[in-house]
Amino acid sequence: MLFIETRGNDGQHKISVPFSAAILNPMASFGGLYSPQALPSINNTFLQSHVNSSYPQLAHAVLKAFEVDIEDSVIDQALALYELFDDPTNPVPVVQVKDDLYVSELYHGPTRAFKDMALQPFGVVLSSLAQQRNEQYLILAATSGDTGPAALETFKNRDNVRVVCLYPDGGTSDVQRLQMVTENAANLKVIGIKGSFDDAQNALKQLLTSKSFNHKLEDKNIKLSAANSVNFGRIIFQIIYHIHSYLELVRQQAITLGEKIYLNVPCGNFGNALGGYYAWKMGLPVEKIIVASNSNKVLTDLISTGRYDLTGRELIATTSPAMDILISSNIERILFDLFGTERTHELMQLLKEQQCYQLTDEELKQLQQHFVADFCNDEQGKKQIKQAFDEGYLMDPHTATCFQAHQNCRKKPLKSIIYSTAEWTKFSPVIDNALTGNVDTKDIDSLKSIAETADIKIPAVIQNLFEKDTVQKSVIDKKDIETEILAFLDQ
Ligand SMILES: *Cc1c(COP(=O)(O)O)cnc(C)c1O
């Protein structure tokens, strides 16, 4: 199966590329993204035949259906990483929280957030491709908290790939920072930037487009790739857990095969929701995808009014920081799938030049056939956390946005799956505040407070962070980033 470009072809790129090429060089013509030319089908026969499959068996079948050009041995090695999740037989538990409401917990991997679902196997695949081609890759990532730890964890000690991760010093939680600065491997470099996440991201963007930096990399025979969710190599692994979660409801006899359900997703860059959309288009019985946002509600507005509008909008720092995004990259793949290349190119151009685009009534109708959206501010999120806890379920602030959307967007009495994207340990001060009223606590104290209040244990991987040595000590000025990276590459 081949991949084509969302904004059309500029004559410099190939018209279509196989999976491996879309992963290694994710940047398509005109700044577009690679998307599948066609989607494989997962009909009821496929679903029926996988009711009793393990997670890796199901994943293997989905990758095969996409005809990915990756050797079976590499696929198996990548999927075996799911056996290192909390429950080796089921990396993604789906738990019932109310009569018709289920939570699919995507955070049982090594860094306790859902980025592991895709980045864990992605690391194996990218490193294997680089080795087969005898090429060296550099991955540059700017992180506000969850992508960084997951990217470092997956590429740690993997051959032919080096990772440099920039984070805003003082702008992440203690746990997220410790997860990065205690990573000890020769192919990893973590750099704290004096400034905000935007500063880190802008510095990175400048570097990626800098001719002199790119020439220096060429001289060292190093290619650039990307590990953010514009890379289809991540998206493909995000289709699988939607199918798994559906089959889990069948196994629990909550639904019969063929019954439609709601998928309810906390959205930022829209990779998670896009995975659900593809699974639906492939044949998964879905009624609608409920898109939950925080106060940065560009997506809620788009899906409600057809208008994507950045004018006069500033990013709001919320208690669900992984969703603090104004340019949600993967929406582009939805536009492409619904409206085609030309229109997508036009809309993306408008967004760039006028910070705004407006869909036609007909286009909006099509979008609304698939999505319905809601948003949840920090205060409302805290109330959701407290209420769910009082009813027996502990969740993080990202997941909380979905609980609110569930109340507002579900029109039919069908079963719903909420996707939970982070463990309570990653955002403990906010949760502690919601549960006990404690304010301004440090992570370690709020972890203890929640553990006591909820009568649960702090997982060892989190507890141990506070005893580990800091090995990644660079905290530097923006202007020194390039020098710092080049020095690392020369080691
Ligand atoms: C990345 C992330 C999200 C947003 O997911 P997208 O796929 O970018 O929409 C939500 N919650 C958490 C905890 C995350 O780390």
PDB file of N, CA and C and ligand atoms in Angstrom, residues 113-115 146-147 229 238 265-273 322-323 325 396 398 421-422 427, ligand 1:
ATOM      1  N   ALA A 113       2.440   7.424  29.905  1.00  0.00           N
ATOM      2  CA  ALA A 113       1.535   8.256  29.101  1.00  0.00           C
ATOM      3  C   ALA A 113       1.354   7.594  27.736  1.00  0.00           C
ATOM      4  N   PHE A 114       0.310   8.003  27.039  1.00  0.00           N
ATOM      5  CA  PHE A 114      -0.102   7.250  25.856  1.00  0.00           C
ATOM      6  C   PHE A 114       0.873   7.347  24.692  1.00  0.00           C
ATOM      7  N   LYS A 115       1.815   8.282  24.747  1.00  0.00           N
ATOM      8  CA  LYS A 115       2.807   8.371  23.672  1.00  0.00           C
ATOM      9  C   LYS A 115       3.556   7.046  23.485  1.00  0.00           C
ATOM     10  N   ASP A 146       5.348  15.133  27.510  1.00  0.00           N
ATOM     11  CA  ASP A 146       5.125  13.692  27.343  1.00  0.00           C
ATOM     12  C   ASP A 146       5.865  13.064  26.168  1.00  0.00           C
ATOM     13  N   THR A 147       6.005  13.806  25.070  1.00  0.00           N
ATOM     14  CA  THR A 147       6.674  13.238  23.901  1.00  0.00           C
ATOM     15  C   THR A 147       8.152  12.993  24.188  1.00  0.00           C
ATOM     16  N   SER A 229       3.789  13.363  15.741  1.00  0.00           N
ATOM     17  CA  SER A 229       2.718  12.537  15.178  1.00  0.00           C
ATOM     18  C   SER A 229       2.342  12.939  13.759  1.00  0.00           C
ATOM     19  N   GLN A 238      -1.581   3.766  16.161  1.00  0.00           N
ATOM     20  CA  GLN A 238      -2.711   4.345  16.892  1.00  0.00           C
ATOM     21  C   GLN A 238      -4.058   3.899  16.317  1.00  0.00           C
ATOM     22  N   VAL A 265     -12.194  11.089  22.578  1.00  0.00           N
ATOM     23  CA  VAL A 265     -10.736  11.255  22.577  1.00  0.00           C
ATOM     24  C   VAL A 265     -10.310  12.647  23.060  1.00  0.00           C
ATOM     25  N   PRO A 266      -9.339  12.726  24.006  1.00  0.00           N
ATOM     26  CA  PRO A 266      -8.790  14.036  24.407  1.00  0.00           C
ATOM     27  C   PRO A 266      -7.766  14.495  23.369  1.00  0.00           C
ATOM     28  N   CYS A 267      -8.016  15.605  22.699  1.00  0.00           N
ATOM     29  CA  CYS A 267      -7.247  15.923  21.493  1.00  0.00           C
ATOM     30  C   CYS A 267      -6.261  17.065  21.637  1.00  0.00           C
ATOM     31  N   GLY A 268      -5.115  16.899  20.990  1.00  0.00           N
ATOM     32  CA  GLY A 268      -4.104  17.939  20.874  1.00  0.00           C
ATOM     33  C   GLY A 268      -3.727  18.036  19.410  1.00  0.00           C
ATOM     34  N   ASN A 269      -2.737  17.247  19.025  1.00  0.00           N
ATOM     35  CA  ASN A 269      -2.320  17.212  17.630  1.00  0.00           C
ATOM     36  C   ASN A 269      -3.183  16.283  16.777  1.00  0.00           C
ATOM     37  N   PHE A 270      -4.169  15.652  17.366  1.00  0.00           N
ATOM     38  CA  PHE A 270      -5.210  14.878  16.679  1.00  0.00           C
ATOM     39  C   PHE A 270      -4.739  13.525  16.130  1.00  0.00           C
ATOM     40  N   GLY A 271      -3.599  13.019  16.621  1.00  0.00           N
ATOM     41  CA  GLY A 271      -3.139  11.711  16.164  1.00  0.00           C
ATOM     42  C   GLY A 271      -4.035  10.587  16.674  1.00  0.00           C
ATOM     43  N   ASN A 272      -4.418  10.701  17.932  1.00  0.00           N
ATOM     44  CA  ASN A 272      -5.264   9.696  18.572  1.00  0.00           C
ATOM     45  C   ASN A 272      -6.626   9.611  17.868  1.00  0.00           C
ATOM     46  N   ALA A 273      -7.259  10.757  17.670  1.00  0.00           N
ATOM     47  CA  ALA A 273      -8.569  10.789  17.009  1.00  0.00           C
ATOM     48  C   ALA A 273      -8.464  10.335  15.556  1.00  0.00           C
ATOM     49  N   ALA A 322      -0.635  18.714  27.563  1.00  0.00           N
ATOM     50  CA  ALA A 322      -0.380  17.954  26.329  1.00  0.00           C
ATOM     51  C   ALA A 322      -1.425  18.268  25.259  1.00  0.00           C
ATOM     52  N   MET A 323      -2.491  18.974  25.667  1.00  0.00           N
ATOM     53  CA  MET A 323      -3.512  19.377  24.694  1.00  0.00           C
ATOM     54  C   MET A 323      -3.448  20.872  24.412  1.00  0.00           C
ATOM     55  N   ILE A 325      -2.523  23.151  22.283  1.00  0.00           N
ATOM     56  CA  ILE A 325      -2.052  23.233  20.905  1.00  0.00           C
ATOM     57  C   ILE A 325      -3.042  24.064  20.113  1.00  0.00           C
ATOM     58  N   ASP A 396      -6.580  11.442  35.154  1.00  0.00           N
ATOM     59  CA  ASP A 396      -5.735  12.628  34.998  1.00  0.00           C
ATOM     60  C   ASP A 396      -6.532  13.748  34.317  1.00  0.00           C
ATOM     61  N   HIS A 398      -6.258  15.296  31.457  1.00  0.00           N
ATOM     62  CA  HIS A 398      -6.552  15.158  30.021  1.00  0.00           C
ATOM     63  C   HIS A 398      -7.794  14.290  29.824  1.00  0.00           C
ATOM     64  N   THR A 421      -5.252   9.070  28.526  1.00  0.00           N
ATOM     65  CA  THR A 421      -3.940   9.244  27.914  1.00  0.00           C
ATOM     66  C   THR A 421      -2.780   9.393  28.897  1.00  0.00           C
ATOM     67  N   ALA A 422      -3.065   9.529  30.186  1.00  0.00           N
ATOM     68  CA  ALA A 422      -1.947   9.640  31.127  1.00  0.00           C
ATOM     69  C   ALA A 422      -2.331   9.046  32.479  1.00  0.00           C
ATOM     70  N   PHE A 427       0.533  13.951  36.384  1.00  0.00           N
ATOM     71  CA  PHE A 427      -0.035  15.291  36.610  1.00  0.00           C
ATOM     72  C   PHE A 427      -0.588  15.385  38.028  1.00  0.00           C
TER      73      PHE A 427
HETATM   74  C1  LIG B   1      -0.169  13.789  23.381  1.00  0.00           C
HETATM   75  C2  LIG B   1      -1.231  13.761  24.406  1.00  0.00           C
HETATM   76  C3  LIG B   1      -2.571  14.087  24.102  1.00  0.00           C
HETATM   77  C4  LIG B   1      -3.022  14.557  22.732  1.00  0.00           C
HETATM   78  O1  LIG B   1      -2.981  13.529  21.781  1.00  0.00           O
HETATM   79  P1  LIG B   1      -3.010  13.863  20.227  1.00  0.00           P
HETATM   80  O2  LIG B   1      -2.850  12.553  19.566  1.00  0.00           O
HETATM   81  O3  LIG B   1      -1.848  14.782  19.965  1.00  0.00           O
HETATM   82  O4  LIG B   1      -4.318  14.509  19.931  1.00  0.00           O
HETATM   83  C5  LIG B   1      -3.521  13.982  25.120  1.00  0.00           C
HETATM   84  N1  LIG B   1      -3.170  13.625  26.372  1.00  0.00           N
HETATM   85  C6  LIG B   1      -1.894  13.324  26.699  1.00  0.00           C
HETATM   86  C7  LIG B   1      -1.585  12.959  28.114  1.00  0.00           C
HETATM   87  C8  LIG B   1      -0.879  13.364  25.745  1.00  0.00           C
HETATM   88  O5  LIG B   1       0.390  13.073  26.085  1.00  0.00           O
END
